[in-house]
CSV table of C-alpha atoms in Angstrom, one decimal:
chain,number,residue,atom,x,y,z
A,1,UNK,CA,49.4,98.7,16.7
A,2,UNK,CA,47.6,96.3,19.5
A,3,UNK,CA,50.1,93.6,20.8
A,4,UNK,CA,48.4,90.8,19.5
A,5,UNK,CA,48.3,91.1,15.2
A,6,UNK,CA,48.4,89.0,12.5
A,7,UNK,CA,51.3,90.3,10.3
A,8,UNK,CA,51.6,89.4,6.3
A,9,UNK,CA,55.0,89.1,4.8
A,10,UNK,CA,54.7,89.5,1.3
A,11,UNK,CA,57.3,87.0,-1.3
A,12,UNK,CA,58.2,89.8,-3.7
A,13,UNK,CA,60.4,87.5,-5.2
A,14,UNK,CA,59.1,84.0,-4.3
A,15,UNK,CA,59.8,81.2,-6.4
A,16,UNK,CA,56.8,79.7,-8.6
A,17,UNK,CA,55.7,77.1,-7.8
A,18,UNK,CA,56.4,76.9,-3.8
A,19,UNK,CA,53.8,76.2,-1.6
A,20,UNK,CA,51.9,79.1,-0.3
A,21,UNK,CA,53.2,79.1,3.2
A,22,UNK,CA,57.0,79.8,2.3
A,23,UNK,CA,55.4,83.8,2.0
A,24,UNK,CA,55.7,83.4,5.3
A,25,UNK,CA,52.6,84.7,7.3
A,26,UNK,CA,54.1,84.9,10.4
A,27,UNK,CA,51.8,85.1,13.2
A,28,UNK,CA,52.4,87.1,16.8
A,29,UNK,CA,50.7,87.6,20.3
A,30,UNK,CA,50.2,86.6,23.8
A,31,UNK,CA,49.3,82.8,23.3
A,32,UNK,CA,45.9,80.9,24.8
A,33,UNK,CA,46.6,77.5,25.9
A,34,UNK,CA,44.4,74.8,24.2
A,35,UNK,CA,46.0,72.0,25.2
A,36,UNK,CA,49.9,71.0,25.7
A,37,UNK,CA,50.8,71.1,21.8
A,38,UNK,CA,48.0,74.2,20.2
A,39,UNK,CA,47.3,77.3,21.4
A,40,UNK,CA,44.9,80.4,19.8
A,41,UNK,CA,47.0,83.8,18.9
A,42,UNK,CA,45.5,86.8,17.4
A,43,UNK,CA,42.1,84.5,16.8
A,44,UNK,CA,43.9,82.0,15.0
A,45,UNK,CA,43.9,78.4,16.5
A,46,UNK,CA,47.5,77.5,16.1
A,47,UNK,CA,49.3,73.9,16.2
A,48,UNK,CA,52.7,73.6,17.4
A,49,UNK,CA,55.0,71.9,14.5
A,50,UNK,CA,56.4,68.7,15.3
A,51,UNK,CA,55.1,67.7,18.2
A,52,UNK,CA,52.7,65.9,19.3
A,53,UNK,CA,51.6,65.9,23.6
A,54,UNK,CA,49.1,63.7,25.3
A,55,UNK,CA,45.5,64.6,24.7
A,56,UNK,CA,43.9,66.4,27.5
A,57,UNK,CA,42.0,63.9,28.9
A,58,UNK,CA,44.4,60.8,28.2
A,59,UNK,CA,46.4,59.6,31.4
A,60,UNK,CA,49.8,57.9,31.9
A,61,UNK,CA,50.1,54.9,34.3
A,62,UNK,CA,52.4,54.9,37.1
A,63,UNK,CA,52.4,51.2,38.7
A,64,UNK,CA,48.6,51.0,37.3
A,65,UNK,CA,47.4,54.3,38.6
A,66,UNK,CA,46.1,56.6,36.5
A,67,UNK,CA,48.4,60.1,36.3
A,68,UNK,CA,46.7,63.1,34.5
A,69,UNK,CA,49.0,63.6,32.1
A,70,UNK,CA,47.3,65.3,29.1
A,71,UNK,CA,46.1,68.0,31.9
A,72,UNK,CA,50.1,68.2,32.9
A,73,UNK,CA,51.1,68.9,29.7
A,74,UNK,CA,49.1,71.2,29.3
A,75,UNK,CA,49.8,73.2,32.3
A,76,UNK,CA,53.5,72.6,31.6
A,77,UNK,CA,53.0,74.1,27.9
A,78,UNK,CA,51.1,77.2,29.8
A,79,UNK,CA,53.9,77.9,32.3
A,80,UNK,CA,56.5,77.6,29.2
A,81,UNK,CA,54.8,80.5,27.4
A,82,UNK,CA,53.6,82.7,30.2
A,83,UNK,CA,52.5,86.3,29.2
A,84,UNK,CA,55.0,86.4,26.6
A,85,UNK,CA,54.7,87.4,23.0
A,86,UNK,CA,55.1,84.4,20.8
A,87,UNK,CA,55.7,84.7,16.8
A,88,UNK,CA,54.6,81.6,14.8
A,89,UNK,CA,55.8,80.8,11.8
A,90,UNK,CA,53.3,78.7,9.4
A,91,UNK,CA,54.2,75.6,8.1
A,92,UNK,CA,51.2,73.7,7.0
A,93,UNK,CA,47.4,73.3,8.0
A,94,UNK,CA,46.2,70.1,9.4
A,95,UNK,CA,42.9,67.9,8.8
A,96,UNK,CA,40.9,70.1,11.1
A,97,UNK,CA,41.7,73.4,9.6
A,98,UNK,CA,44.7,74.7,12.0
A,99,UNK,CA,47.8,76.5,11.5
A,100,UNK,CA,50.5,74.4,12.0
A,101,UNK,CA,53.6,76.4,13.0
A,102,UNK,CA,56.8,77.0,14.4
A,103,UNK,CA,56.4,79.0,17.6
A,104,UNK,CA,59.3,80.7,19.9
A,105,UNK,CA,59.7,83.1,22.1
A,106,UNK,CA,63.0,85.4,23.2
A,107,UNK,CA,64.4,83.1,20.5
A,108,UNK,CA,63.5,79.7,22.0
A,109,UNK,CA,61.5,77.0,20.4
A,110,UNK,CA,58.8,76.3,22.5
A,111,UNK,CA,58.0,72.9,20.7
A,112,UNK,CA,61.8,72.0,21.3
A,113,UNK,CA,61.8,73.3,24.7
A,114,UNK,CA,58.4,71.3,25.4
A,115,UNK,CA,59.7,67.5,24.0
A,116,UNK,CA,63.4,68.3,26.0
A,117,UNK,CA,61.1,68.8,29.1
A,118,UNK,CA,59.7,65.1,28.5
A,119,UNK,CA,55.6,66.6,28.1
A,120,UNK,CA,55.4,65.6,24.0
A,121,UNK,CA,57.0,63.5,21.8
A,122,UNK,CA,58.6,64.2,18.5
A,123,UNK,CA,56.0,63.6,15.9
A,124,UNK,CA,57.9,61.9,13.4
A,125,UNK,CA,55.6,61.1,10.7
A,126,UNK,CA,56.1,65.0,10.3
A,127,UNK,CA,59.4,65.7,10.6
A,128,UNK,CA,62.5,64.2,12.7
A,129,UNK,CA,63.3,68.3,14.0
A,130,UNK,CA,62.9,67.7,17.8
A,131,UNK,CA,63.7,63.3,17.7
A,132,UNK,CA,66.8,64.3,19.9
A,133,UNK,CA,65.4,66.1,22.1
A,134,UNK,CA,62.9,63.1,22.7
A,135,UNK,CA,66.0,61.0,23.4
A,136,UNK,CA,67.2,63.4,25.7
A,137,UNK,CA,64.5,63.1,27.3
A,138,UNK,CA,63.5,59.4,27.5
A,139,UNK,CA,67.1,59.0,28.9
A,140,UNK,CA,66.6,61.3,31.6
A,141,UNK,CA,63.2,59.9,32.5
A,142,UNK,CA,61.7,63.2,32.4
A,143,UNK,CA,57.8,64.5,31.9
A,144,UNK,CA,55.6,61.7,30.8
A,145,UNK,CA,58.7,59.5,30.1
A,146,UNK,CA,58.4,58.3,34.0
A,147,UNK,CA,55.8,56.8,33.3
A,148,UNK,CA,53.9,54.2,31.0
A,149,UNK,CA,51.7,55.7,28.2
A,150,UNK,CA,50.3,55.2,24.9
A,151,UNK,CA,52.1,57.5,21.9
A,152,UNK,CA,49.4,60.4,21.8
A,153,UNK,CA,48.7,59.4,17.8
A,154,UNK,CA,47.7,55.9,19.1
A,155,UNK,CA,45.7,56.9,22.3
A,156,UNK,CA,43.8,59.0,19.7
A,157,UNK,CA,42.8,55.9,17.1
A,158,UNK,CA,41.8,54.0,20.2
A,159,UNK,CA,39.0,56.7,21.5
A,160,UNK,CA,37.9,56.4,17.9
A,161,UNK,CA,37.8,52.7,17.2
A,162,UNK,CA,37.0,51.5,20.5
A,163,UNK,CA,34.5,54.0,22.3
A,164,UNK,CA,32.9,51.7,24.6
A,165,UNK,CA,34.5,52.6,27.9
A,166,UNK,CA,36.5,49.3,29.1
A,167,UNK,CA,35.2,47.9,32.6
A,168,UNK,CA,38.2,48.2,35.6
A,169,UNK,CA,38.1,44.1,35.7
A,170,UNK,CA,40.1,41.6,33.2
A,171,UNK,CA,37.5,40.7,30.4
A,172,UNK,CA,36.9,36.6,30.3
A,173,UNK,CA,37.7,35.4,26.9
A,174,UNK,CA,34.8,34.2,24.9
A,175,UNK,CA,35.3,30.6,23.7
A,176,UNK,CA,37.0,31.0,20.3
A,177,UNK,CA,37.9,34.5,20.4
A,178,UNK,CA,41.7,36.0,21.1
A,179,UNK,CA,42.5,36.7,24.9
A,180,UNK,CA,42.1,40.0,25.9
A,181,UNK,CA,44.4,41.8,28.5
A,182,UNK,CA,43.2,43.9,30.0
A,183,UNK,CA,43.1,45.4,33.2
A,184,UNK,CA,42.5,48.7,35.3
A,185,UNK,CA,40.7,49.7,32.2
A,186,UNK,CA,43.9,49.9,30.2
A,187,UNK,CA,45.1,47.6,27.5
A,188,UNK,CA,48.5,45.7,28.8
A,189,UNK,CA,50.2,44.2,26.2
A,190,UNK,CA,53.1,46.4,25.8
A,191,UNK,CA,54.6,47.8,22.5
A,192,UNK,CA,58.3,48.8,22.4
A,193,UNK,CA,60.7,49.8,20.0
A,194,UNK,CA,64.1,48.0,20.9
A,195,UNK,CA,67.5,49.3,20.7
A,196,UNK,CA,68.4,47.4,16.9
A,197,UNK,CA,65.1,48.9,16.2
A,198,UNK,CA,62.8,45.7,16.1
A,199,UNK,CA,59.1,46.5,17.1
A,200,UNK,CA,58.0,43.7,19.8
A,201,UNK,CA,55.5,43.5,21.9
A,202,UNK,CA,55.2,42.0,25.5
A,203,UNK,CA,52.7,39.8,27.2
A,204,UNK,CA,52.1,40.4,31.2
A,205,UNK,CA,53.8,37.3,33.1
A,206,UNK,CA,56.5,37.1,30.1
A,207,UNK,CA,60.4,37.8,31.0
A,208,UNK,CA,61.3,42.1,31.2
A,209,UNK,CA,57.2,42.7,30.9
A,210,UNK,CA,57.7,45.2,34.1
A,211,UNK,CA,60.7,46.3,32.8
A,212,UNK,CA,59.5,47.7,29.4
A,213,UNK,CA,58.7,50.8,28.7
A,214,UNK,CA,55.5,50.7,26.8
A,215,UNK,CA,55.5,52.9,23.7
A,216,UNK,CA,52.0,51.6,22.5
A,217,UNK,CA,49.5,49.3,24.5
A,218,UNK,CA,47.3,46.5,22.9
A,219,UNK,CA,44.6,44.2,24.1
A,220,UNK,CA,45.0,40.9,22.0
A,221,UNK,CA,48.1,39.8,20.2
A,222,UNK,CA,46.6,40.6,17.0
A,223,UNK,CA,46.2,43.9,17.2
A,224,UNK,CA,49.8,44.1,18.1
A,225,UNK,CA,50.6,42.3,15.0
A,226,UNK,CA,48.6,44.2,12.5
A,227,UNK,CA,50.0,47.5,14.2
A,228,UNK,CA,53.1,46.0,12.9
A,229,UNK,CA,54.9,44.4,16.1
A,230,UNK,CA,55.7,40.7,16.8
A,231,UNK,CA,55.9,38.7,20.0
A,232,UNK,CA,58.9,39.1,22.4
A,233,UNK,CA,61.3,35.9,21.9
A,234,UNK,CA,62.1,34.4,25.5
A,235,UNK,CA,64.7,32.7,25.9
């Protein structure tokens, strides 16, 4: 039998009515490396469950310079697996027609091992499987966690909405319109996620600005809001 197969487990005895991925096709084979969360095995285009790294080409921000992040994760993700044989177990299919699965190797979770190394974060509108390791982490500073970044999920809506690249310079604020701020040709208003688990956002000059971890960046204050977060109260 070649190394790399697609193996069929039949439900003799599954229950009706269960979705079709509790039969359990579970998928095996030396992995390809997409990007840091999918990979292709045996032909199949697979997307690691749970998890969610920066895209390819998005980059972190260390003291306003550009870090290559997506491109980290992904090498990270690649040294994780190596040459070794991973089996995947299916747990859904996503928008764009990929398996969405479980994957370890030797018995480890390589989505688990990936967010506990600080290159994805737990995707929780999925599932809440891997938040602790996320916390683990974010307390340890490690992976992307060192430095500023937008949540992969928002970093995608913003090549989507906004594809006009941004220029490196502040933008002037038409008369009548919201300020913009913007800089470096990143969005600086900071979204963060406090401790009592308020969503606030930060404006640059404003009290613990450099001190925030940004878990989502905005240009105007009103995007902020309608993403759900309101302005820091300074005292």
């Amino acid at each position: 039998m070649p190394r790399a197969h697609l193996r069929f487990i039949l439900a003799a005895f599954a229950t009706p009515g269960i979705p079709s991925f509790a039969a359990a096709q579970v998928i095996e084979g030396p992995a390809e490396v997409i990007d840091g969360d999918s990979l292709r095995i045996a032909g199949n285009e697979v997307r690691l469950f749970g998890v969610d790294a920066p895209e390819f080409s998005q980059p972190c921000y260390s003291n306003g310079s550009e870090v290559a992040c997506g491109a980290m994760a992904k090498d990270v993700l690649a040294g994780l697996i190596g040459s070794a044989v991973l089996t995947c177990q299916p747990r859904d299919t996503d928008t764009f027609g990929r398996i969405v699965a479980t994957c370890r190797t030797s018995g480890v979770d390589i989505g688990e091992a990936l967010v506990e190394a600080g290159w994805a974060t737990a995707f929780r509108r999925y599932g809440n499987d891997y938040v602790s390791a996320e916390m683990r982490a974010r307390a340890a500073r490690a992976g992307i966690w060192q430095w500023d970044f937008q949540m992969p999920e928002d970093y995608r809506a913003s090549q989507q909405t906004d594809p006009q690249p941004r220029t490196a310079q502040a933008s002037p604020r038409p008369a009548g319109r919201a300020r913009r701020y913007e800089g470096n040709g990143q969005c600086l208003i900071k979204g963060n996620h406090s401790r009592r688990g308020d969503w606030i956002y930060h404006l640059p000059g404003m009290p613990y600005y450099d001190a925030t971890r940004a878990e989502a960046y905005f240009c105007t204050e009103a995007e902020a809001q309608a993403a759900g977060y309101r302005r820091a109260i300074v005292r």
